[in-house]
Coordinates of C-alpha atoms in Angstrom, one line a residue:
M1 CA 49.9 4.4 -69.1
S2 CA 47.8 1.7 -67.5
D3 CA 47.0 0.0 -70.8
S4 CA 46.2 -3.5 -69.5
S5 CA 43.0 -2.1 -68.0
A6 CA 42.2 0.4 -70.8
L7 CA 38.8 0.2 -72.4
S8 CA 40.0 1.8 -75.6
P9 CA 38.3 1.7 -79.1
H10 CA 40.9 -0.9 -80.1
A11 CA 40.3 -3.0 -76.9
R12 CA 36.5 -3.1 -77.7
T13 CA 37.2 -4.4 -81.3
A14 CA 39.6 -7.0 -79.8
A15 CA 37.0 -8.0 -77.2
I16 CA 34.3 -8.6 -79.8
S17 CA 36.7 -10.6 -81.9
A18 CA 37.7 -12.8 -78.9
M19 CA 34.2 -13.3 -77.7
S20 CA 33.0 -14.4 -81.2
G21 CA 35.8 -17.0 -81.3
E22 CA 37.8 -15.4 -84.1
G23 CA 41.5 -16.3 -84.3
G24 CA 41.0 -19.5 -82.4
E25 CA 40.1 -17.9 -79.1
P26 CA 38.6 -20.5 -76.6
E27 CA 34.9 -20.6 -75.8
L28 CA 33.9 -18.4 -72.9
D29 CA 33.2 -20.0 -69.6
V30 CA 30.9 -17.1 -68.5
L31 CA 29.2 -14.5 -70.6
V32 CA 27.5 -11.7 -68.7
V33 CA 24.7 -9.7 -70.3
G34 CA 24.4 -6.2 -68.8
G35 CA 27.0 -3.6 -68.0
G36 CA 25.6 -2.1 -64.8
V37 CA 27.2 -2.6 -61.4
V38 CA 25.9 -6.1 -61.0
G39 CA 27.1 -7.2 -64.5
V40 CA 30.6 -5.8 -64.1
G41 CA 30.8 -7.1 -60.5
T42 CA 29.9 -10.6 -61.8
A43 CA 32.5 -10.3 -64.6
L44 CA 35.2 -9.4 -62.1
D45 CA 34.2 -12.2 -59.8
A46 CA 34.3 -14.7 -62.6
V47 CA 37.6 -13.7 -64.2
T48 CA 39.4 -13.6 -60.8
R49 CA 38.3 -17.1 -60.1
G50 CA 40.1 -18.2 -63.3
L51 CA 37.1 -18.3 -65.7
N52 CA 37.3 -17.1 -69.3
T53 CA 34.8 -14.2 -69.1
G54 CA 33.1 -11.8 -71.4
L55 CA 30.5 -9.0 -70.9
L56 CA 28.1 -7.4 -73.4
E57 CA 26.2 -4.1 -72.7
Q58 CA 23.6 -2.9 -75.1
R59 CA 24.1 0.8 -74.5
D60 CA 26.9 2.4 -72.3
L61 CA 28.4 1.0 -69.1
A62 CA 26.1 2.2 -66.2
S63 CA 23.7 3.8 -68.6
G64 CA 20.7 2.4 -66.7
T65 CA 20.1 2.3 -63.0
S66 CA 23.8 2.3 -62.1
S67 CA 24.4 6.0 -63.0
R68 CA 21.2 7.3 -61.5
S69 CA 21.3 6.3 -57.9
S70 CA 21.5 8.4 -54.7
K71 CA 25.3 7.7 -55.0
L72 CA 25.4 6.3 -51.5
I73 CA 27.3 3.3 -50.2
H74 CA 25.3 2.6 -47.1
G75 CA 23.8 0.0 -44.8
G76 CA 20.3 1.4 -45.3
L77 CA 18.8 2.8 -42.1
R78 CA 15.4 2.3 -43.7
Y79 CA 16.0 -1.5 -43.9
L80 CA 17.0 -1.5 -40.2
E81 CA 13.6 -0.1 -39.3
M82 CA 12.0 -2.8 -41.6
L83 CA 14.0 -5.3 -39.3
D84 CA 16.0 -6.5 -42.3
F85 CA 19.1 -7.1 -40.2
G86 CA 20.8 -9.5 -42.6
L87 CA 20.7 -7.0 -45.5
V88 CA 21.9 -4.1 -43.3
R89 CA 24.8 -6.2 -41.8
E90 CA 25.9 -7.4 -45.3
A91 CA 25.7 -3.8 -46.7
L92 CA 27.7 -2.3 -43.8
E93 CA 30.3 -5.0 -44.2
E94 CA 30.6 -4.1 -47.9
R95 CA 30.7 -0.4 -47.1
G96 CA 33.8 -0.9 -44.9
L97 CA 35.4 -3.1 -47.5
L98 CA 35.0 -0.6 -50.3
L99 CA 36.0 2.4 -48.2
T100 CA 39.2 0.9 -46.6
R101 CA 40.4 -1.7 -49.1
L102 CA 38.8 -2.0 -52.6
A103 CA 38.1 1.6 -53.7
P104 CA 39.3 4.2 -51.2
H105 CA 39.9 6.6 -54.1
L106 CA 36.2 6.5 -55.1
V107 CA 34.3 5.8 -51.8
K108 CA 34.3 8.6 -49.2
P109 CA 32.7 9.1 -45.8
V110 CA 29.8 11.5 -45.7
A111 CA 28.2 13.0 -42.5
F112 CA 24.4 13.2 -42.1
L113 CA 22.2 14.8 -39.5
Y114 CA 19.1 12.9 -38.4
P115 CA 16.9 15.8 -37.0
L116 CA 14.8 14.9 -33.9
T117 CA 11.3 16.5 -33.7
H118 CA 9.7 14.8 -30.7
R119 CA 10.7 15.3 -27.1
G120 CA 11.2 12.2 -25.0
W121 CA 10.9 9.0 -26.9
E122 CA 12.5 9.9 -30.2
R123 CA 16.1 10.5 -29.1
P124 CA 16.5 7.1 -27.4
Y125 CA 14.6 5.3 -30.2
V126 CA 16.7 6.8 -33.1
G127 CA 19.9 6.7 -30.9
A128 CA 19.4 2.9 -30.3
G129 CA 18.9 2.3 -34.0
L130 CA 22.1 4.2 -34.9
A131 CA 24.0 2.5 -32.1
L132 CA 23.0 -0.8 -33.6
Y133 CA 24.0 0.5 -37.1
D134 CA 27.5 1.3 -35.8
A135 CA 27.7 -1.9 -33.8
M136 CA 26.9 -4.0 -36.9
A137 CA 29.6 -2.1 -38.8
M138 CA 32.2 -2.6 -36.1
A139 CA 31.3 -6.3 -35.8
G140 CA 31.8 -7.0 -39.5
K141 CA 34.9 -8.7 -41.0
Y142 CA 36.4 -5.4 -42.3
D143 CA 37.2 -2.0 -40.8
M144 CA 34.3 0.3 -40.1
G145 CA 36.2 3.2 -41.7
V146 CA 33.9 6.0 -40.5
P147 CA 33.4 7.8 -37.1
K148 CA 30.6 6.6 -34.8
H149 CA 27.3 8.5 -34.4
K150 CA 27.1 11.5 -32.0
H151 CA 24.2 13.2 -30.2
L152 CA 23.8 16.9 -30.8
F153 CA 21.7 19.6 -29.1
R154 CA 19.8 22.3 -31.0
R155 CA 22.6 25.0 -30.5
Q156 CA 25.2 22.6 -32.0
V157 CA 22.9 21.9 -35.0
A158 CA 22.5 25.6 -35.7
R159 CA 26.3 26.0 -35.8
I160 CA 26.9 23.0 -38.1
A161 CA 23.8 23.6 -40.4
P162 CA 22.7 27.3 -40.2
D163 CA 20.1 26.8 -43.0
L164 CA 18.3 23.9 -41.2
K165 CA 15.1 25.1 -39.5
T166 CA 15.8 24.5 -35.8
D167 CA 12.6 25.9 -34.3
A168 CA 10.8 22.6 -34.9
I169 CA 13.6 20.3 -33.7
T170 CA 14.8 19.2 -30.3
G171 CA 18.3 18.3 -31.6
A172 CA 19.8 15.8 -34.0
I173 CA 22.1 12.8 -34.2
R174 CA 25.0 13.0 -36.6
Y175 CA 26.0 9.7 -38.2
Y176 CA 28.2 8.7 -41.2
D177 CA 27.7 6.7 -44.3
C178 CA 29.6 6.8 -47.6
Q179 CA 29.1 8.1 -51.1
V180 CA 30.5 7.3 -54.6
D181 CA 30.2 8.4 -58.2
D182 CA 28.2 5.4 -59.2
A183 CA 28.9 5.5 -62.9
R184 CA 32.6 5.9 -62.2
L185 CA 32.5 2.9 -59.9
V186 CA 31.0 0.8 -62.7
V187 CA 33.7 1.8 -65.2
T188 CA 36.4 1.2 -62.6
I189 CA 35.1 -2.3 -61.8
A190 CA 34.9 -3.0 -65.6
R191 CA 38.5 -1.9 -66.1
T192 CA 39.6 -4.1 -63.2
A193 CA 37.9 -7.1 -64.8
V194 CA 39.7 -6.2 -68.1
E195 CA 43.0 -5.9 -66.4
H196 CA 42.6 -9.5 -65.1
G197 CA 41.7 -10.8 -68.6
A198 CA 37.9 -10.3 -69.1
H199 CA 36.6 -9.2 -72.5
V200 CA 34.2 -6.2 -72.3
A201 CA 32.2 -4.5 -75.1
N202 CA 29.5 -1.9 -74.9
R203 CA 27.0 -0.9 -77.6
V204 CA 26.4 -4.6 -78.4
K205 CA 22.8 -5.8 -78.4
V206 CA 21.8 -9.4 -77.5
N207 CA 19.1 -10.5 -79.8
G208 CA 18.5 -14.1 -78.7
F209 CA 20.0 -17.2 -77.1
L210 CA 21.8 -20.1 -78.8
R211 CA 20.3 -23.4 -77.7
E212 CA 21.3 -27.0 -77.8
G213 CA 18.1 -28.8 -76.8
E214 CA 17.0 -27.2 -73.6
R215 CA 20.4 -25.8 -72.7
V216 CA 21.5 -22.2 -73.4
V217 CA 25.0 -22.3 -75.0
G218 CA 25.5 -18.6 -75.9
V219 CA 23.9 -15.6 -77.6
R220 CA 23.2 -14.0 -80.9
A221 CA 24.4 -10.3 -80.9
T222 CA 24.7 -7.2 -83.0
D223 CA 27.5 -4.6 -82.8
L224 CA 25.4 -1.5 -82.8
E225 CA 28.3 0.7 -83.9
T226 CA 29.0 -1.3 -87.1
G227 CA 25.7 -3.3 -87.6
R228 CA 27.7 -6.6 -87.7
D229 CA 25.9 -9.7 -86.4
F230 CA 27.8 -12.4 -84.6
E231 CA 27.5 -15.2 -82.1
V232 CA 29.1 -15.7 -78.7
R233 CA 29.3 -19.2 -77.3
A234 CA 29.6 -19.6 -73.6
R235 CA 29.2 -22.5 -71.1
V236 CA 27.1 -20.2 -68.9
V237 CA 25.2 -17.0 -69.7
V238 CA 24.5 -14.7 -66.7
N239 CA 21.7 -12.2 -67.2
A240 CA 22.3 -9.1 -65.1
A241 CA 20.0 -6.8 -67.1
G242 CA 18.3 -5.2 -64.1
V243 CA 14.9 -3.6 -65.1
W244 CA 15.3 -5.3 -68.5
T245 CA 15.1 -8.8 -66.9
D246 CA 11.6 -9.5 -68.3
E247 CA 12.8 -8.8 -71.8
I248 CA 15.6 -11.3 -71.5
Q249 CA 13.2 -13.9 -69.9
E250 CA 11.0 -13.6 -73.0
M251 CA 13.9 -14.4 -75.3
V252 CA 14.3 -17.7 -73.4
G253 CA 10.7 -18.4 -74.1
G254 CA 10.1 -19.9 -70.6
R255 CA 7.9 -18.7 -67.8
G256 CA 9.2 -15.7 -66.0
A257 CA 11.4 -17.1 -63.2
L258 CA 11.8 -13.6 -61.7
N259 CA 9.2 -10.9 -61.3
V260 CA 11.0 -7.6 -61.5
Q261 CA 9.1 -4.3 -61.0
A262 CA 10.6 -1.0 -62.0
S263 CA 10.3 1.8 -59.3
K264 CA 11.2 5.3 -60.4
G265 CA 13.4 7.5 -58.2
I266 CA 14.2 11.1 -59.1
H267 CA 16.9 13.4 -57.7
L268 CA 17.6 17.1 -57.9
V269 CA 21.0 18.8 -58.0
V270 CA 21.4 22.3 -56.6
P271 CA 24.5 24.5 -56.0
R272 CA 26.2 24.1 -52.7
D273 CA 25.7 27.7 -51.7
R274 CA 21.9 27.3 -51.7
I275 CA 22.0 25.4 -48.4
R276 CA 24.5 26.5 -45.7
S277 CA 25.5 23.3 -44.0
E278 CA 28.7 21.3 -43.3
V279 CA 26.7 18.0 -43.4
G280 CA 23.9 16.3 -45.2
F281 CA 20.4 15.6 -43.8
I282 CA 18.1 12.6 -43.7
H283 CA 14.4 13.5 -43.3
R284 CA 11.5 11.1 -42.9
T285 CA 8.5 11.8 -45.2
E286 CA 5.1 10.2 -45.2
K287 CA 6.1 7.8 -48.0
S288 CA 9.8 7.3 -47.7
V289 CA 13.1 8.9 -46.7
L290 CA 14.5 12.1 -48.1
F291 CA 18.3 12.6 -48.4
V292 CA 20.1 15.9 -48.8
I293 CA 23.6 14.8 -49.8
P294 CA 26.7 16.9 -50.1
W295 CA 28.2 16.4 -53.6
G296 CA 31.3 18.4 -54.3
R297 CA 30.2 22.0 -55.1
H298 CA 26.5 20.8 -55.2
W299 CA 23.8 19.0 -53.2
I300 CA 21.9 16.0 -54.3
I301 CA 18.3 15.9 -53.1
G302 CA 16.3 12.6 -53.4
T303 CA 14.4 10.5 -53.8
T304 CA 10.9 9.5 -54.9
D305 CA 9.6 6.0 -55.1
T306 CA 6.8 5.4 -57.6
A307 CA 5.9 2.5 -59.9
W308 CA 7.0 3.0 -63.6
D309 CA 5.8 0.9 -66.6
L310 CA 6.8 3.3 -69.4
D311 CA 10.1 3.7 -71.4
K312 CA 12.8 1.9 -69.4
A313 CA 15.8 3.4 -71.2
H314 CA 14.8 7.0 -70.4
P315 CA 12.7 7.3 -67.3
A316 CA 11.4 10.8 -67.1
A317 CA 11.0 13.1 -64.1
S318 CA 7.7 15.0 -64.2
R319 CA 6.9 18.4 -62.8
A320 CA 4.9 16.7 -60.0
D321 CA 8.1 14.7 -59.0
I322 CA 10.2 17.8 -58.8
D323 CA 7.5 19.8 -56.9
Y324 CA 7.2 16.9 -54.4
L325 CA 10.9 16.9 -53.7
L326 CA 11.1 20.7 -53.4
D327 CA 8.0 20.7 -51.1
Q328 CA 9.6 18.0 -48.9
V329 CA 13.0 19.6 -48.6
N330 CA 11.5 23.1 -47.9
T331 CA 9.8 21.8 -44.8
I332 CA 13.3 21.6 -43.2
L333 CA 15.0 24.6 -44.7
R334 CA 15.0 28.2 -43.5
E335 CA 15.4 29.5 -47.1
P336 CA 13.0 27.6 -49.4
L337 CA 14.4 26.3 -52.7
G338 CA 12.5 27.0 -56.0
H339 CA 12.7 25.6 -59.6
E340 CA 15.2 28.4 -60.4
D341 CA 17.7 26.8 -58.0
V342 CA 17.7 23.4 -59.7
E343 CA 20.8 22.8 -61.8
G344 CA 20.1 19.2 -62.7
V345 CA 17.5 16.5 -62.5
Y346 CA 17.9 12.8 -63.1
A347 CA 15.6 9.8 -62.9
G348 CA 16.5 6.2 -62.5
L349 CA 14.7 2.9 -62.1
R350 CA 15.2 0.4 -59.3
P351 CA 14.8 -3.2 -60.2
L352 CA 12.7 -4.6 -57.4
L353 CA 11.7 -8.2 -56.9
T354 CA 8.0 -7.9 -56.3
G355 CA 5.7 -9.2 -53.6
E356 CA 2.1 -9.7 -54.6
S357 CA 0.7 -6.2 -53.8
E358 CA 3.4 -4.3 -51.9
P359 CA 3.9 -0.6 -52.7
T360 CA 7.4 -0.2 -54.2
S361 CA 8.8 1.7 -51.2
K362 CA 7.9 -1.3 -49.0
I363 CA 9.7 -3.9 -51.1
S364 CA 13.2 -4.8 -49.7
R365 CA 16.3 -4.7 -51.8
E366 CA 17.3 -8.4 -51.3
H367 CA 18.6 -10.0 -54.5
T368 CA 17.7 -13.3 -56.0
V369 CA 19.6 -15.7 -58.3
V370 CA 17.8 -18.3 -60.3
T371 CA 18.7 -20.8 -63.1
P372 CA 15.4 -21.1 -65.2
V373 CA 17.0 -23.3 -67.8
P374 CA 20.4 -25.1 -68.0
G375 CA 23.2 -22.8 -68.9
L376 CA 21.4 -19.6 -67.9
V377 CA 21.7 -17.8 -64.6
M378 CA 19.5 -14.7 -63.8
I379 CA 20.1 -12.3 -61.0
A380 CA 18.0 -9.3 -60.0
G381 CA 17.2 -7.0 -57.1
G382 CA 19.9 -5.9 -54.7
K383 CA 21.5 -2.4 -54.3
L384 CA 24.6 -0.6 -55.4
T385 CA 26.4 -1.2 -52.1
T386 CA 26.1 -5.0 -52.3
Y387 CA 27.1 -5.4 -56.0
R388 CA 30.2 -7.6 -55.0
V389 CA 28.0 -10.1 -53.0
M390 CA 25.6 -10.3 -56.0
G391 CA 28.4 -11.0 -58.4
K392 CA 29.7 -13.7 -56.1
D393 CA 26.3 -15.3 -55.8
A394 CA 25.8 -15.3 -59.6
V395 CA 29.1 -17.0 -60.2
D396 CA 28.4 -19.5 -57.4
A397 CA 25.1 -20.3 -59.3
A398 CA 27.0 -20.7 -62.5
A399 CA 29.4 -23.2 -60.9
H400 CA 26.8 -26.0 -61.1
S401 CA 26.5 -25.6 -64.9
L402 CA 30.3 -25.4 -65.3
R403 CA 30.7 -28.6 -63.3
T404 CA 28.2 -30.5 -65.4
T405 CA 29.6 -29.3 -68.8
V406 CA 33.3 -29.3 -68.3
N407 CA 33.8 -30.9 -64.9
L408 CA 35.4 -27.6 -63.7
T409 CA 35.9 -27.2 -60.0
L410 CA 35.4 -23.6 -59.2
R411 CA 37.6 -21.7 -56.8
D412 CA 36.1 -19.5 -54.1
S413 CA 35.4 -15.8 -54.7
I414 CA 38.4 -13.6 -54.0
T415 CA 37.0 -10.2 -54.9
D416 CA 37.1 -9.1 -51.3
R417 CA 40.9 -9.1 -51.8
V418 CA 41.1 -7.6 -55.3
P419 CA 41.5 -3.8 -55.1
L420 CA 39.9 -1.9 -58.0
V421 CA 42.3 -0.2 -60.5
G422 CA 43.5 3.1 -59.1
A423 CA 43.3 1.9 -55.4
D424 CA 46.9 0.6 -55.1
S425 CA 48.9 3.8 -55.3
Y426 CA 46.1 6.2 -54.2
E427 CA 47.5 6.8 -50.7
T428 CA 51.0 7.4 -52.0
R429 CA 49.8 9.8 -54.7
S430 CA 47.6 11.6 -52.2
N431 CA 50.7 12.2 -50.0
Q432 CA 52.5 13.5 -53.1
R433 CA 49.7 15.9 -54.1
V434 CA 51.7 19.1 -53.6
L435 CA 54.7 17.6 -55.5
L436 CA 52.4 16.5 -58.3
S437 CA 51.0 20.0 -58.4
R438 CA 54.4 21.6 -58.7
R439 CA 55.6 19.1 -61.4
S440 CA 52.4 19.4 -63.5
G441 CA 51.7 23.1 -63.1
L442 CA 48.1 22.2 -62.0
H443 CA 46.6 23.8 -58.9
V444 CA 46.6 21.4 -56.0
A445 CA 42.8 21.5 -56.0
R446 CA 42.9 20.1 -59.5
I447 CA 45.2 17.3 -58.4
D448 CA 42.7 16.5 -55.6
H449 CA 39.9 16.4 -58.1
L450 CA 41.8 13.9 -60.3
L451 CA 42.9 11.8 -57.3
N452 CA 39.3 11.4 -56.1
R453 CA 38.2 10.3 -59.6
Y454 CA 41.1 8.2 -60.8
G455 CA 43.2 7.4 -57.7
G456 CA 46.6 6.1 -58.7
M457 CA 45.7 6.4 -62.4
V458 CA 46.2 10.1 -62.0
D459 CA 49.6 9.3 -63.5
D460 CA 47.8 8.5 -66.8
L461 CA 46.1 11.9 -66.8
L462 CA 49.3 13.8 -65.9
A463 CA 51.2 12.0 -68.7
L464 CA 48.5 13.1 -71.2
I465 CA 48.8 16.7 -70.0
A466 CA 52.7 16.5 -70.2
E467 CA 52.3 15.4 -73.8
R468 CA 49.7 17.9 -74.8
D469 CA 49.7 21.1 -72.8
E470 CA 46.2 22.2 -73.9
L471 CA 44.7 19.2 -72.2
G472 CA 45.6 20.7 -68.8
E473 CA 43.1 23.5 -69.5
P474 CA 39.6 23.5 -68.0
L475 CA 37.0 22.1 -70.3
E476 CA 35.2 25.1 -72.0
G477 CA 31.7 25.4 -70.6
A478 CA 32.4 23.1 -67.6
E479 CA 35.4 24.4 -65.8
D480 CA 35.3 21.9 -62.9
Y481 CA 36.7 19.3 -65.4
L482 CA 39.9 19.3 -67.5
A483 CA 40.0 18.7 -71.2
A484 CA 42.3 15.7 -70.5
E485 CA 39.4 13.9 -68.8
V486 CA 37.4 13.9 -72.0
V487 CA 40.2 12.4 -74.0
Y488 CA 40.9 9.8 -71.3
A489 CA 37.2 8.8 -71.2
V490 CA 37.6 7.8 -74.9
T491 CA 41.1 6.2 -74.7
H492 CA 40.7 4.3 -71.4
E493 CA 37.0 4.3 -70.3
A494 CA 35.0 3.0 -73.2
A495 CA 33.2 6.3 -74.1
R496 CA 31.9 6.1 -77.7
H497 CA 29.5 9.1 -77.8
L498 CA 29.2 12.6 -76.4
D499 CA 26.4 11.5 -74.1
D500 CA 28.7 9.0 -72.5
V501 CA 31.2 11.7 -71.5
L502 CA 28.8 14.5 -70.4
T503 CA 26.4 12.3 -68.4
R504 CA 28.5 9.4 -67.1
R505 CA 32.3 9.8 -67.4
T506 CA 31.8 13.3 -66.0
R507 CA 28.6 14.5 -64.4
I508 CA 28.4 17.8 -66.4
S509 CA 24.8 17.1 -67.5
I510 CA 23.6 17.4 -63.9
E511 CA 26.1 19.8 -62.5
T512 CA 25.6 22.8 -64.8
F513 CA 22.5 25.0 -65.1
D514 CA 22.6 24.6 -68.9
R515 CA 22.9 20.8 -68.5
G516 CA 26.2 20.7 -70.5
V517 CA 25.0 22.5 -73.6
A518 CA 28.0 25.0 -73.5
A519 CA 30.5 22.2 -72.9
A520 CA 29.1 19.9 -75.7
P521 CA 31.0 21.4 -78.7
A522 CA 34.4 21.5 -77.0
A523 CA 34.0 17.9 -75.6
A524 CA 32.9 16.7 -79.1
R525 CA 35.9 18.2 -80.7
L526 CA 38.2 16.4 -78.3
M527 CA 36.4 13.1 -78.8
A528 CA 36.4 13.6 -82.6
E529 CA 40.2 13.6 -82.7
E530 CA 40.4 10.3 -80.8
L531 CA 37.5 8.5 -82.6
G532 CA 38.2 9.8 -86.1
W533 CA 34.9 11.7 -86.5
D534 CA 34.4 14.0 -89.5
Q535 CA 32.7 17.3 -89.2
A536 CA 29.2 15.8 -90.1
R537 CA 29.6 13.2 -87.4
L538 CA 30.8 15.7 -84.8
D539 CA 27.8 18.0 -85.6
D540 CA 25.4 15.0 -85.3
E541 CA 26.8 14.1 -81.8
V542 CA 26.3 17.7 -80.6
D543 CA 22.9 18.0 -82.2
H544 CA 21.8 14.7 -80.6
Y545 CA 23.0 15.8 -77.2
L546 CA 21.2 19.2 -77.5
R547 CA 18.0 17.5 -78.5
R548 CA 18.3 15.1 -75.5
V549 CA 18.6 18.1 -73.1
E550 CA 15.7 19.8 -74.7
A551 CA 13.5 16.7 -74.4
E552 CA 14.5 16.2 -70.8
R553 CA 13.7 19.9 -70.0
L554 CA 10.3 19.5 -71.7
S555 CA 9.5 16.3 -69.9
Q556 CA 10.2 18.0 -66.6
D557 CA 7.5 20.6 -67.3
Q558 CA 4.8 17.9 -67.8
L559 CA 2.5 17.1 -64.9
T560 CA 2.1 13.4 -65.3
D561 CA 4.5 10.4 -65.9
Q562 CA 2.6 9.6 -69.2
E563 CA 3.2 13.2 -70.6
A564 CA 6.7 13.3 -69.3
D565 CA 7.5 10.0 -71.0
E566 CA 6.0 11.1 -74.3
A567 CA 8.2 14.3 -74.2
R568 CA 11.4 12.4 -73.3
V569 CA 11.2 9.7 -75.9
K570 CA 11.1 12.3 -78.7
A571 CA 14.9 12.4 -78.5
P572 CA 16.0 9.0 -79.7
D573 CA 19.3 7.3 -78.8
I574 CA 22.2 8.0 -81.1
V575 CA 22.7 4.3 -81.9

């Protein structure tokens, strides 16, 4: 098994021990605070440049914004219209790189229709925009990786998307972007960093900074699983805490160098059979852009864009948010969707760098790196697609501190040439899918499912199933997943709690009408075996998960953000 990249319980203990300097381990060059996509991207960039690197995450990897996005790897048509050409070009370049070189097992092309509703001017206007979008992608340093846009007439649209209302449209333009399971991308980047020698630990809270005069020289931290306090010394600390940036700035005691505003975006998940279409849609609303995105046996519908200043750990979707999305999507569908069609709802917060009085949907997603005090680098803003560029910029900013403290000359970033774990043998294993099916006894559709989640690491899962037959069975209560995936989440993917598995390592919490309630006991039993839980602990994990689901359902019945937040925070975190 791929143990050099495994985020196992033992690896976590060893990482904390190494970061705290036990056993004569050298001081870290770079410590990253925050285990979202920017944090893990920064850790991977640092370690592959030859720096001794650590990362601490207070909750679970990707537990904030990075598991609650639209799950798109895209240039951003909206930013093209805002004339933000630099951001779009950079994002399209990263899209091609991820799709063709870094993560072909995780990042997949997805087709969208852009419906046209005005005769005359609209087709050439939108067509020119999409032609520019494709041209930017083709002109980048990496392969475009997706087909070019194509103009369609009304009859062709009706054939491709029978449930799209065609009476109000003159035709459409089909174009391509890409999608990814965002939380899985984060765990995969973290595992790649670990494979190259980084130390990564989740469920560790940073309580404050260590200072020598003005300079930051490390952090004080608490292992939330054991309650143990420890210190981590580092030549540079990189804060990649996203919407928690202000809290970290307060710990330094200085003026806020970055002004980060949280913008809430909610998404609905509905079964695939509720909308008959081969492709997704993009639909302009008065306030923003609505995406209807194919997602396996489901559709993801989003998103909203509203300011949020309540609980950052658990942003809540209100009844008003859900009604808004249903109203918007129903303007383009023949058969309207209702609340009874909604399987899952999730809400996330975008960390936006604010202008003075811009509404949140007008603020661009450019990122900013600052060094407010010596030894501390802060990065915020940006988007999922450009995580690699953000990581590179953060480490470039750290270079100055490293030069002044240890006279270290930093090598250039190489992450554009470092495939993520699982990418290397993905193509080979995909060619062998029928053979793998015959050898393992799993249906070829199951092999495809595993290949698109683990890539070449499918070997690990199949080895587990060969050792323990019962792990080749579907997970009770969530038959799209295998029992082996729950065990593997614990042994290789840093899952510590039931919540981690049902909401992030799998997406059961948003892909089943019961939000994962039926799957919770079976998943907890599988985890208990690996983590040494007794019956009381197992029951507590299941009970906590059920209370979380209940609180979320209750929050989604409330009319206002304030009421939704009050309902959601009644179910506290397990640690």
